[in-house]
JSON list of C-alpha atoms in Angstrom, two decimals:
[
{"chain": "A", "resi": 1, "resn": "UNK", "atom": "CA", "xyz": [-12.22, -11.37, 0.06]},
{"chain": "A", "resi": 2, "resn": "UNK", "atom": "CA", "xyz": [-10.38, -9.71, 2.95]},
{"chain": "A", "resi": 3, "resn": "UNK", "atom": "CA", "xyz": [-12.13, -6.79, 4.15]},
{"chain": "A", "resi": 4, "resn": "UNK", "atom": "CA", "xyz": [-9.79, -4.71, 6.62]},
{"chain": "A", "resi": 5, "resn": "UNK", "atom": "CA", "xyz": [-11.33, -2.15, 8.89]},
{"chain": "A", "resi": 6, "resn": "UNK", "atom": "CA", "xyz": [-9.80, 1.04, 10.88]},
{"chain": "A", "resi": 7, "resn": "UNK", "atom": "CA", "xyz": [-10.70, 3.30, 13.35]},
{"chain": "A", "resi": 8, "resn": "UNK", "atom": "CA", "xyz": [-11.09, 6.22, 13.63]},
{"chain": "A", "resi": 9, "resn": "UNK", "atom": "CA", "xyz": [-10.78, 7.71, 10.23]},
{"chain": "A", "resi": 10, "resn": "UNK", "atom": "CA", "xyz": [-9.12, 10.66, 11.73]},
{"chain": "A", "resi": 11, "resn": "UNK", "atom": "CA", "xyz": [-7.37, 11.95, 15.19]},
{"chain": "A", "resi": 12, "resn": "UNK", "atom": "CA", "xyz": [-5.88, 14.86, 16.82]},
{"chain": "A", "resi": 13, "resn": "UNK", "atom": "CA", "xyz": [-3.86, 14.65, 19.72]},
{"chain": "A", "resi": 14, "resn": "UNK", "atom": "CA", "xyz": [-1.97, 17.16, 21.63]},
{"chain": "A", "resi": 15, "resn": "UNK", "atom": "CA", "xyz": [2.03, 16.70, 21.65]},
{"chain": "A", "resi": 16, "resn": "UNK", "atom": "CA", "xyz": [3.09, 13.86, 24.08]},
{"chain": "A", "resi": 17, "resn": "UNK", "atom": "CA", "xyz": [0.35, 11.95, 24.29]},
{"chain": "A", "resi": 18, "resn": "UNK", "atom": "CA", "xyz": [0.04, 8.40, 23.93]},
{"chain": "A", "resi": 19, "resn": "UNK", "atom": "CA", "xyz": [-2.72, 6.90, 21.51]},
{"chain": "A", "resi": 20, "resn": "UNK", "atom": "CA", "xyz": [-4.16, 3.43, 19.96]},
{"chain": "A", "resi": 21, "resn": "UNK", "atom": "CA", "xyz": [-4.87, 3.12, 16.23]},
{"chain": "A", "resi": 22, "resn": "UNK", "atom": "CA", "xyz": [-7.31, -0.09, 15.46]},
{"chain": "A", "resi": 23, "resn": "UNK", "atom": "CA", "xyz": [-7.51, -2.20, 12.59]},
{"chain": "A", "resi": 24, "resn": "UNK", "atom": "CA", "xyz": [-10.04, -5.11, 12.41]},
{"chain": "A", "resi": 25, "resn": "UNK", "atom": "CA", "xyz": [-10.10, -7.81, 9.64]},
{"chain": "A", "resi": 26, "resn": "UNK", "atom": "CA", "xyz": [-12.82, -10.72, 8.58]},
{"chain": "A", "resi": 27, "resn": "UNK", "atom": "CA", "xyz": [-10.79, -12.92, 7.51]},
{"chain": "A", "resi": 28, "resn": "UNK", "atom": "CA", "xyz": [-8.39, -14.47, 10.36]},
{"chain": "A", "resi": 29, "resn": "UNK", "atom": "CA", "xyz": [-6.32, -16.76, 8.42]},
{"chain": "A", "resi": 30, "resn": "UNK", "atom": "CA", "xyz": [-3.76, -14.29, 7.34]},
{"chain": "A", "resi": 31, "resn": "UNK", "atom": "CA", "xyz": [0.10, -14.73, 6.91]},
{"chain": "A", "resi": 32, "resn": "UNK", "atom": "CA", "xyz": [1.23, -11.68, 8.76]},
{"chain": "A", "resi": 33, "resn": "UNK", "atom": "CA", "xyz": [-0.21, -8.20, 9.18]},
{"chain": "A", "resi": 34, "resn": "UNK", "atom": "CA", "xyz": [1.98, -5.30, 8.43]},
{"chain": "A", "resi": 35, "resn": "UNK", "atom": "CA", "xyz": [1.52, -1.52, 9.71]},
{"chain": "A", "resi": 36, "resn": "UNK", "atom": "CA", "xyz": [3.02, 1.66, 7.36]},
{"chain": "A", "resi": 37, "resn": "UNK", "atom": "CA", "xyz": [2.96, 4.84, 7.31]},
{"chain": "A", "resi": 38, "resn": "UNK", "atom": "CA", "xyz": [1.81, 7.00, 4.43]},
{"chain": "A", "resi": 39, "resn": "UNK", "atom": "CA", "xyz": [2.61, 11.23, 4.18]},
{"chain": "A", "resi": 40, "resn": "UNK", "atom": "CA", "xyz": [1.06, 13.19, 1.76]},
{"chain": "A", "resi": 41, "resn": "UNK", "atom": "CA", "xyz": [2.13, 12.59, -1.74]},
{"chain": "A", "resi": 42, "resn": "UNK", "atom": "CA", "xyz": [4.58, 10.02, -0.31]},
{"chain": "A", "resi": 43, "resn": "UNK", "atom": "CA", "xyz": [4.78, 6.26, -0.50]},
{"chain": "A", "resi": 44, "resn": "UNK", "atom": "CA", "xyz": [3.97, 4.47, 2.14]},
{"chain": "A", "resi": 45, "resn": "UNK", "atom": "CA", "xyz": [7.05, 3.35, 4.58]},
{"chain": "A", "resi": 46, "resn": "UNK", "atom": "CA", "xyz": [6.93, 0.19, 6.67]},
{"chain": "A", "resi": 47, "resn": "UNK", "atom": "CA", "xyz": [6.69, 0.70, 10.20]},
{"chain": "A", "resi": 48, "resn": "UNK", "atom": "CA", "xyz": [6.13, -3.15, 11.69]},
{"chain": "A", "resi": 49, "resn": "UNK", "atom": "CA", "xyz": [5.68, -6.55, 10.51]},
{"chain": "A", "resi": 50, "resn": "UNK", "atom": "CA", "xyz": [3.80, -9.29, 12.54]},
{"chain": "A", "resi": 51, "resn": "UNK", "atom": "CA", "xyz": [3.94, -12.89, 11.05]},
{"chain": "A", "resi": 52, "resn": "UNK", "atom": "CA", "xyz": [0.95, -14.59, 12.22]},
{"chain": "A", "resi": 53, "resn": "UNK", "atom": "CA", "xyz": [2.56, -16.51, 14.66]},
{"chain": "A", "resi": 54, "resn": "UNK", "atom": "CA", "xyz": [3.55, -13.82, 16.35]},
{"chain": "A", "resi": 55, "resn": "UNK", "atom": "CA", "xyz": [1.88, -11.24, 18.72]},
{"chain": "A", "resi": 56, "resn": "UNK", "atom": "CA", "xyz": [3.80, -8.20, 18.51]},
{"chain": "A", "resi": 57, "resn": "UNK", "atom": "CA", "xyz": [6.31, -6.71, 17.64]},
{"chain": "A", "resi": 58, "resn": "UNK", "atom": "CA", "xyz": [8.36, -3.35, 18.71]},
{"chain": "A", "resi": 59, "resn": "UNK", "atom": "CA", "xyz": [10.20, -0.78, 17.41]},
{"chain": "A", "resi": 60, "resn": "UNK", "atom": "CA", "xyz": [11.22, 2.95, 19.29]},
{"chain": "A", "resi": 61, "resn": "UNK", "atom": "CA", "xyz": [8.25, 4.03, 20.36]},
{"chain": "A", "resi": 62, "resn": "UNK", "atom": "CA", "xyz": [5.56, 1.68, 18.36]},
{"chain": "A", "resi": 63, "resn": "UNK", "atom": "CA", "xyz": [3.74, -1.30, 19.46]},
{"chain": "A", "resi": 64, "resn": "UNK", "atom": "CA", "xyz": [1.93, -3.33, 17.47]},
{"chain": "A", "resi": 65, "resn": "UNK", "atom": "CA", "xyz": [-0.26, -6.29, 18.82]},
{"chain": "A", "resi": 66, "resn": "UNK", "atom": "CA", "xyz": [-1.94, -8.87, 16.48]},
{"chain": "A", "resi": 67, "resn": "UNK", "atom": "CA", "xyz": [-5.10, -10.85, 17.90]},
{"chain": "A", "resi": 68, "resn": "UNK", "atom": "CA", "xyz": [-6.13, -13.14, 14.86]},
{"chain": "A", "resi": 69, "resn": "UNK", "atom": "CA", "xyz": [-8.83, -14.95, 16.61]},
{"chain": "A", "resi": 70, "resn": "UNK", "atom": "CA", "xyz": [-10.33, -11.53, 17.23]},
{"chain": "A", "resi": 71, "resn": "UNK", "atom": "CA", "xyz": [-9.43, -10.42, 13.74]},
{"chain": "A", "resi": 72, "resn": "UNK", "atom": "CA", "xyz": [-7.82, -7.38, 15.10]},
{"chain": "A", "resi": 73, "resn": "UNK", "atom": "CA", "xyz": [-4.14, -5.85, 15.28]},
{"chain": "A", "resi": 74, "resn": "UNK", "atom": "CA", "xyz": [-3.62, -2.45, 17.35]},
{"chain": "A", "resi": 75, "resn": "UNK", "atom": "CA", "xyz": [-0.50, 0.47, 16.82]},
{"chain": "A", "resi": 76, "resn": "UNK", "atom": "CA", "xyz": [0.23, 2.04, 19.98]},
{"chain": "A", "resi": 77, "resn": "UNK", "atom": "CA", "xyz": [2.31, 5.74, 19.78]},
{"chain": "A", "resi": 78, "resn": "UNK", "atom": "CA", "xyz": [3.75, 6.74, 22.68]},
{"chain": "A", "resi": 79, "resn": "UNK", "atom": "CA", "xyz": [5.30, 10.03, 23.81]},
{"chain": "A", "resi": 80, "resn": "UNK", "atom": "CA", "xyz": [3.53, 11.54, 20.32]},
{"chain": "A", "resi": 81, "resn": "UNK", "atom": "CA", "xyz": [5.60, 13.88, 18.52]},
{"chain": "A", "resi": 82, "resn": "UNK", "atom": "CA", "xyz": [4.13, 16.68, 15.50]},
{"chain": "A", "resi": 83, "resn": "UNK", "atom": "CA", "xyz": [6.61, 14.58, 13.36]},
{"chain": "A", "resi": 84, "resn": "UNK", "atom": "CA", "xyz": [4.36, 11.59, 13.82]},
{"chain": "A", "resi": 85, "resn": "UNK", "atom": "CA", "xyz": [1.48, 13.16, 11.31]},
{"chain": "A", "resi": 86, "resn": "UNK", "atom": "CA", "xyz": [0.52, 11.22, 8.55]},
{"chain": "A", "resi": 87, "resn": "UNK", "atom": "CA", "xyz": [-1.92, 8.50, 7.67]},
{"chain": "A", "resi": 88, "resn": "UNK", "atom": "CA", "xyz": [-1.34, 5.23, 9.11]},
{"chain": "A", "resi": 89, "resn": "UNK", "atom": "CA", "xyz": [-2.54, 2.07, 7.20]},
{"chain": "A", "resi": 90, "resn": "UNK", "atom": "CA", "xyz": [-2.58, -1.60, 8.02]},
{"chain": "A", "resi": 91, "resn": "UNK", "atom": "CA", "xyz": [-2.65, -4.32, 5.43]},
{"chain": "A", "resi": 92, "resn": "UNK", "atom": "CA", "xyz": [-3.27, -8.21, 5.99]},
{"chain": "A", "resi": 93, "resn": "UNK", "atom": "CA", "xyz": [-2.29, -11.34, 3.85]},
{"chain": "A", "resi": 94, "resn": "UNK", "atom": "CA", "xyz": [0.70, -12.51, 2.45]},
{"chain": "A", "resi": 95, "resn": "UNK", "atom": "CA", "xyz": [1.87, -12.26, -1.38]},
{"chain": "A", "resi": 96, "resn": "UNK", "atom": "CA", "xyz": [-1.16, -9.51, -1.29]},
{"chain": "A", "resi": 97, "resn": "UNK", "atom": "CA", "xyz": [-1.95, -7.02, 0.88]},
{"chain": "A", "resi": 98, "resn": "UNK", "atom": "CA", "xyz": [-5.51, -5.83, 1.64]},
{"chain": "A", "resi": 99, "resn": "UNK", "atom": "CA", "xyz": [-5.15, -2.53, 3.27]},
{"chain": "A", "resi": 100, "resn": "UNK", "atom": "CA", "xyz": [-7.41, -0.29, 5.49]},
{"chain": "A", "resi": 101, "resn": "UNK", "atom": "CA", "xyz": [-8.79, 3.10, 4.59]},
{"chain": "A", "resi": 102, "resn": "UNK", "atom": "CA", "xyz": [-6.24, 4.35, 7.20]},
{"chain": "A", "resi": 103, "resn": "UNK", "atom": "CA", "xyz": [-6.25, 6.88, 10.45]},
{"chain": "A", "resi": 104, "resn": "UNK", "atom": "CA", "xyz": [-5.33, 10.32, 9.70]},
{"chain": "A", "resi": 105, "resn": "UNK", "atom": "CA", "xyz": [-2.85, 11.37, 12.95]},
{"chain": "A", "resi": 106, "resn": "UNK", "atom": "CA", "xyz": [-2.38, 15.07, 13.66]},
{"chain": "A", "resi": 107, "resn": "UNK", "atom": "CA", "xyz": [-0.01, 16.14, 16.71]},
{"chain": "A", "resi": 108, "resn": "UNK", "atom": "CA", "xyz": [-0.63, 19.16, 17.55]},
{"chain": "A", "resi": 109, "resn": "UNK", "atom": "CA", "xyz": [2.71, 20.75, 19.08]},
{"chain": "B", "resi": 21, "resn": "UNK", "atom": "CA", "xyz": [19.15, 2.98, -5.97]},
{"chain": "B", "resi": 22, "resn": "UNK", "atom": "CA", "xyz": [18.30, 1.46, -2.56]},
{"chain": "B", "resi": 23, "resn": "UNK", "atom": "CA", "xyz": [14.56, 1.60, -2.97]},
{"chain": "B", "resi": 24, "resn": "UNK", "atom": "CA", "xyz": [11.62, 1.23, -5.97]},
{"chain": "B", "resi": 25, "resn": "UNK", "atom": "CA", "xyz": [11.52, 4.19, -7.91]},
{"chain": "B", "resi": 26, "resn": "UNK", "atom": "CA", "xyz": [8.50, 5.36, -9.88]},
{"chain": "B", "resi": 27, "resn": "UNK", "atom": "CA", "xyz": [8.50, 7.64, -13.29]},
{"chain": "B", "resi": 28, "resn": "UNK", "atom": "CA", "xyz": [6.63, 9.68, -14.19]},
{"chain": "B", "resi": 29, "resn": "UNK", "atom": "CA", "xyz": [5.84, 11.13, -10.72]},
{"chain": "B", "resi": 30, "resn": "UNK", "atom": "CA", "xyz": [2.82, 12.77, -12.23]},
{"chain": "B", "resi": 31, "resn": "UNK", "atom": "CA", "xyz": [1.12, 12.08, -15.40]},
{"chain": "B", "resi": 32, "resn": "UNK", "atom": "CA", "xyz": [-1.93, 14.01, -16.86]},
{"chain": "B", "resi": 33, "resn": "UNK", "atom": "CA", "xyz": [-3.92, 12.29, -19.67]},
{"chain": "B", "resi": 34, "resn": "UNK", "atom": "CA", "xyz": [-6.68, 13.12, -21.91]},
{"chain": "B", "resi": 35, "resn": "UNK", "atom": "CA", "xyz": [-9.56, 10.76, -21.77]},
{"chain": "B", "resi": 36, "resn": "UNK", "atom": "CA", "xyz": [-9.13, 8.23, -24.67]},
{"chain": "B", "resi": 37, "resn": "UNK", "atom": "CA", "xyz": [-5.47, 8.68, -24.58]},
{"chain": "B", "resi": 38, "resn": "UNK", "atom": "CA", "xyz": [-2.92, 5.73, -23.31]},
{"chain": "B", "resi": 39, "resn": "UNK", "atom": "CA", "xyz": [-0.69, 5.79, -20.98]},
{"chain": "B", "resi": 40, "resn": "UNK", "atom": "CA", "xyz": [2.48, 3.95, -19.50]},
{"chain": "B", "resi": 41, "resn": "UNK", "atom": "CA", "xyz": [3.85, 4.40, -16.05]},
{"chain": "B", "resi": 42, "resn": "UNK", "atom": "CA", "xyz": [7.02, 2.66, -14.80]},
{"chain": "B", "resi": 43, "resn": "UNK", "atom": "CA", "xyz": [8.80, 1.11, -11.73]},
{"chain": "B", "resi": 44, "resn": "UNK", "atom": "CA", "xyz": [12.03, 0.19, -11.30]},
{"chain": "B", "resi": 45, "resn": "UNK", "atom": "CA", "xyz": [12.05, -2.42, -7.94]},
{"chain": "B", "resi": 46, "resn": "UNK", "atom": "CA", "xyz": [14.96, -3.14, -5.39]},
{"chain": "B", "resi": 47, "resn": "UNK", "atom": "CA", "xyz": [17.99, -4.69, -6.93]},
{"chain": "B", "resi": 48, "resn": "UNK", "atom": "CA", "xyz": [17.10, -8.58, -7.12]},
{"chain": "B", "resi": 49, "resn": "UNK", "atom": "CA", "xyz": [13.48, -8.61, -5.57]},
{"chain": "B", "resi": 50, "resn": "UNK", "atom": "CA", "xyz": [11.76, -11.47, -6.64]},
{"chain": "B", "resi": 51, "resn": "UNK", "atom": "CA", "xyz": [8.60, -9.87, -6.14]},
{"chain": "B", "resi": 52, "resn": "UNK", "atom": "CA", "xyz": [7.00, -7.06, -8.04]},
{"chain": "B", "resi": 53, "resn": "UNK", "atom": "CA", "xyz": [3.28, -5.25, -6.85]},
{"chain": "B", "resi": 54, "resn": "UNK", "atom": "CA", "xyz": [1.19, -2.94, -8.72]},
{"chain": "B", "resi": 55, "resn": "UNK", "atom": "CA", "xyz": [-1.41, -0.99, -6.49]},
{"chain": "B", "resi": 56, "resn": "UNK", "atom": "CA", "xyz": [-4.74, 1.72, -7.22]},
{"chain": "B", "resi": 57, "resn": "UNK", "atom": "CA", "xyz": [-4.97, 3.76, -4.30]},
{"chain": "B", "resi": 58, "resn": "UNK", "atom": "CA", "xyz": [-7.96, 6.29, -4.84]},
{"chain": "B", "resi": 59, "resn": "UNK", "atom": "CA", "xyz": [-8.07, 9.65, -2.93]},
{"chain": "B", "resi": 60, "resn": "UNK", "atom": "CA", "xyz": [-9.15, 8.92, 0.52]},
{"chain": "B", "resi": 61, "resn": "UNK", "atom": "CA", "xyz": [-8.84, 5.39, 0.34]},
{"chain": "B", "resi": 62, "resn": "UNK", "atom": "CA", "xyz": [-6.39, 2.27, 1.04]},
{"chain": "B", "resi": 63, "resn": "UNK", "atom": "CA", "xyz": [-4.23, 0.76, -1.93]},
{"chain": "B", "resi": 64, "resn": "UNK", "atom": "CA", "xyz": [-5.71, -1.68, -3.92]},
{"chain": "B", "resi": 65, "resn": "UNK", "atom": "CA", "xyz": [-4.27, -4.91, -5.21]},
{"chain": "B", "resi": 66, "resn": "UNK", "atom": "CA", "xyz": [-3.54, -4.63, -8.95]},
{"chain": "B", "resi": 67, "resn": "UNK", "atom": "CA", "xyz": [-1.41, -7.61, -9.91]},
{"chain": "B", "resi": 68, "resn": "UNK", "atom": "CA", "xyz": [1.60, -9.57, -8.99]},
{"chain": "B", "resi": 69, "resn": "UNK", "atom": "CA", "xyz": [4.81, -10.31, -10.51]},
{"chain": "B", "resi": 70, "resn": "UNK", "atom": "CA", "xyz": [7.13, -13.62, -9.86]},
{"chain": "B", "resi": 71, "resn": "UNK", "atom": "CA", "xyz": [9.88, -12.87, -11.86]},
{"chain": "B", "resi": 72, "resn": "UNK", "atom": "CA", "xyz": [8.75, -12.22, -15.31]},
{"chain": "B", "resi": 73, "resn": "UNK", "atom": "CA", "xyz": [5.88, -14.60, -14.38]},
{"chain": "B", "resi": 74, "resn": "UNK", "atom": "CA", "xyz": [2.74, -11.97, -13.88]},
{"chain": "B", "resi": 75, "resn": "UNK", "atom": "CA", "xyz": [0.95, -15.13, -11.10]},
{"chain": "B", "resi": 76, "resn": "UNK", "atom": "CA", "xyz": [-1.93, -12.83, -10.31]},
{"chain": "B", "resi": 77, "resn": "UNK", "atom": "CA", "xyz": [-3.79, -9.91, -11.75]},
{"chain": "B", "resi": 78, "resn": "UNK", "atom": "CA", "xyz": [-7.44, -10.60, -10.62]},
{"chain": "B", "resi": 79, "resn": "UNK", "atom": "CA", "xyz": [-7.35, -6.96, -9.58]},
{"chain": "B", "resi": 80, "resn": "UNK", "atom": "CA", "xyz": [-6.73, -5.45, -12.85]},
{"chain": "B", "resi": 81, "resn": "UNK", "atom": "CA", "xyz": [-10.18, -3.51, -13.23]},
{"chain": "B", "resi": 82, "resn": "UNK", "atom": "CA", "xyz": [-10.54, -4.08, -16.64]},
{"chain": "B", "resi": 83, "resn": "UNK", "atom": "CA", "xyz": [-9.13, -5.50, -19.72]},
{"chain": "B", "resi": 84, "resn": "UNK", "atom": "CA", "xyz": [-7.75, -1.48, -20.70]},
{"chain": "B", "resi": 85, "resn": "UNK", "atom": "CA", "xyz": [-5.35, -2.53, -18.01]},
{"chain": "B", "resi": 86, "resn": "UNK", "atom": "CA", "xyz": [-2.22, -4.47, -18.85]},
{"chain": "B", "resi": 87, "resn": "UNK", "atom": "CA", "xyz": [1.02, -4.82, -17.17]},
{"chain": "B", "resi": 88, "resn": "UNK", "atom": "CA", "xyz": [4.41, -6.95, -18.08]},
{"chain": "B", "resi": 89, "resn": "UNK", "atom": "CA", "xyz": [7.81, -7.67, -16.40]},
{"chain": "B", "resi": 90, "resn": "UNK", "atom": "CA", "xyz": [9.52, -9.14, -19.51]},
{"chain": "B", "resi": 91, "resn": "UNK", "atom": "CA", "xyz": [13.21, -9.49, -17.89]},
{"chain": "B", "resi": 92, "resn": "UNK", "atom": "CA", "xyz": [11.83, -9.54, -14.62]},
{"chain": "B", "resi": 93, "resn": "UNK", "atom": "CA", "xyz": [13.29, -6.75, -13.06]},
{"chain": "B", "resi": 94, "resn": "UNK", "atom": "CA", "xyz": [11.26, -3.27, -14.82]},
{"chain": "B", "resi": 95, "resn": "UNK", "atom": "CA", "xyz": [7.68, -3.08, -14.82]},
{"chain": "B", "resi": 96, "resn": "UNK", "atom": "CA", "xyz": [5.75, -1.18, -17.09]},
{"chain": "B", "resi": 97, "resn": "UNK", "atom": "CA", "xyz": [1.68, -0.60, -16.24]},
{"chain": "B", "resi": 98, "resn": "UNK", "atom": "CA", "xyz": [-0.37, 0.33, -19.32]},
{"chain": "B", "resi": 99, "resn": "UNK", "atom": "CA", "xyz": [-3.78, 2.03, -19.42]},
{"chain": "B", "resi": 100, "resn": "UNK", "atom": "CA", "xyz": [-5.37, 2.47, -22.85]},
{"chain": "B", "resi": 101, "resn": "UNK", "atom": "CA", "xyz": [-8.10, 4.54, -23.48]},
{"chain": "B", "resi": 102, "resn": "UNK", "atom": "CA", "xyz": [-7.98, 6.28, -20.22]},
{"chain": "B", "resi": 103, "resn": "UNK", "atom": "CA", "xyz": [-11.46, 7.25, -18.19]},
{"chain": "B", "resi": 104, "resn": "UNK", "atom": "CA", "xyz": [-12.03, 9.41, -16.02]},
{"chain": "B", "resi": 105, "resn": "UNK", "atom": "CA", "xyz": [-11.99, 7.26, -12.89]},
{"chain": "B", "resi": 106, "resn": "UNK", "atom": "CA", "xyz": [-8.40, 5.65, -13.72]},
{"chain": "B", "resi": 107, "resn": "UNK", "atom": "CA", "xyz": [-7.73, 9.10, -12.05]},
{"chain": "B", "resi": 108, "resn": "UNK", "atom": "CA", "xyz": [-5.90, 7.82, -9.15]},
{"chain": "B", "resi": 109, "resn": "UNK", "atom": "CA", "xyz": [-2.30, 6.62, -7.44]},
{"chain": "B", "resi": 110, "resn": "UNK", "atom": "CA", "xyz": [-0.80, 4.07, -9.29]},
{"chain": "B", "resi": 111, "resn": "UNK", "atom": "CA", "xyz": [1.49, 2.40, -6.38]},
{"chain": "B", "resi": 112, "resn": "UNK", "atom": "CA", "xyz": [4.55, 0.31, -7.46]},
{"chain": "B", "resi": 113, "resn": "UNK", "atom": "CA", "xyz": [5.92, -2.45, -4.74]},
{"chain": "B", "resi": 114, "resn": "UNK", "atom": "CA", "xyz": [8.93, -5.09, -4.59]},
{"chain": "B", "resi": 115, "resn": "UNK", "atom": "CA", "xyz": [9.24, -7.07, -1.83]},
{"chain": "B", "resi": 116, "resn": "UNK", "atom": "CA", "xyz": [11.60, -10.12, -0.02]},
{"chain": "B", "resi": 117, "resn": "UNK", "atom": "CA", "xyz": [10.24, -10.43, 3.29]},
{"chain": "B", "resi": 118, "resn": "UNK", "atom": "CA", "xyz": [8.25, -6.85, 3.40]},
{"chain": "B", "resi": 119, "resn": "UNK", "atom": "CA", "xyz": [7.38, -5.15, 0.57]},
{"chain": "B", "resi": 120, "resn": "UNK", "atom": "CA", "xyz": [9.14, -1.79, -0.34]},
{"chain": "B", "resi": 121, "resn": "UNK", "atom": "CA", "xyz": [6.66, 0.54, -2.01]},
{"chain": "B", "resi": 122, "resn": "UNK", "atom": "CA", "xyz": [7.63, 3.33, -4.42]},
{"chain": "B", "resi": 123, "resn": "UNK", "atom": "CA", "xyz": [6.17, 7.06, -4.61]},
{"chain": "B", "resi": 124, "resn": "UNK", "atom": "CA", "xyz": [3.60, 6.16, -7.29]},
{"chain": "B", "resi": 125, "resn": "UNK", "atom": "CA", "xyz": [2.46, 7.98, -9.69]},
{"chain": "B", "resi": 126, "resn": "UNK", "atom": "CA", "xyz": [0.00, 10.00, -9.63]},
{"chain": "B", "resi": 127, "resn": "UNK", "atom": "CA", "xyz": [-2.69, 9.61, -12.71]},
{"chain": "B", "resi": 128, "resn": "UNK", "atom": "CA", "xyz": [-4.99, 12.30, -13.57]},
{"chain": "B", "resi": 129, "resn": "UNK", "atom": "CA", "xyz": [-7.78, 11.85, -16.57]},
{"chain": "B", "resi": 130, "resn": "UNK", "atom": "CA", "xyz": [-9.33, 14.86, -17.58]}
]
């Protein structure tokens, strides 16, 4: 079974500040590896989508890298914002996800 | 509606009693998820819906668990005799090339 990693469990960052969230998993042969975003009592919203044949992928201000010989993928925030609290979560597979525990962001303004 | 919707939003159970929680998925999604996601923790894999074809449900925790898709669009998820530590998130997702998650519903089992 897939067994998907991050770290840290939690971070605080001052406002502006550009930071790395890691996820690691065991098992490299994955379809793609997906990135959301979870706020409390919420759902959890996609943020990116890497198939496994890609490397990253972009959107605004997020970056998200995929290494699967490494068996890691990496979000990069830049420019943080307060708005950008909330629990991030990456999954890995295909028809199923396997997700991560998740990083708990605070911005502090 | 433009996304999955989830009812009830909240449901609180008596232990022993059943329970039935619902999720309506995107407008022609082939694909229909069912997630546990426990406080503190990532969502875990339920079972999966094909159309009205359930094609995996090797998550299902335990044979109290049960869920169906008869016309392939509404799922139900049943839990009889509820325990304690079905207390959780009950996570709903339909997908084409991502997967759209619903609010869940959150299950508590006192």
């Amino acid at each position: 079974k897939q067994e998907v990693t991050q770290i840290p469990a939690a971070l605080s960052v001052p406002e502006g500040e550009n930071l790395v969230l890691n996820c690691s998993f065991t098992d490299s042969a994955i379809y793609n590896l997906q990135w959301f975003r979870q706020d409390p009592g919420k759902g959890l919203t996609s943020l990116l989508l890497i198939q496994s044949s890609q490397r990253e992928q972009t959107s605004g201000r997020l970056n998200a890298s995929l290494d699967k010989s490494s068996g890691r993928s990496t979000l990069y925030i830049a420019a943080s914002q307060p708005g950008d609290s909330a629990t991030y979560l990456c999954a890995s597979g295909g028809n199923q996800f396997y997700f991560g525990t998740g990083t708990s962001l605070t911005v502090i303004p | 509606g433009a996304g999955v919707s989830q009812s009830p939003r909240y449901k609180v159970a008596k232990r022993g009693q059943d329970v039935a929680l619902r999720c309506d998925p995107i407008s022609g999604h082939v694909s229909l998820f069912w997630y546990q996601q426990a406080l503190g923790q990532g969502p875990e894999f339920l079972t999966y819906f094909q159309n009205e074809a359930q094609l995996d449900k090797s998550g299902l925790p335990s044979d109290r668990f049960f869920a169906e898709r008869p016309e392939g669009s509404v799922s139900t998820l049943k839990i009889q005799r509820t325990q304690q530590e079905d207390s959780a998130v009950y996570l709903c997702a339909s997908s084409g090339e991502t997967q759209y998650f619903g609010p869940g519903t959150r299950l508590l089992v006192l």
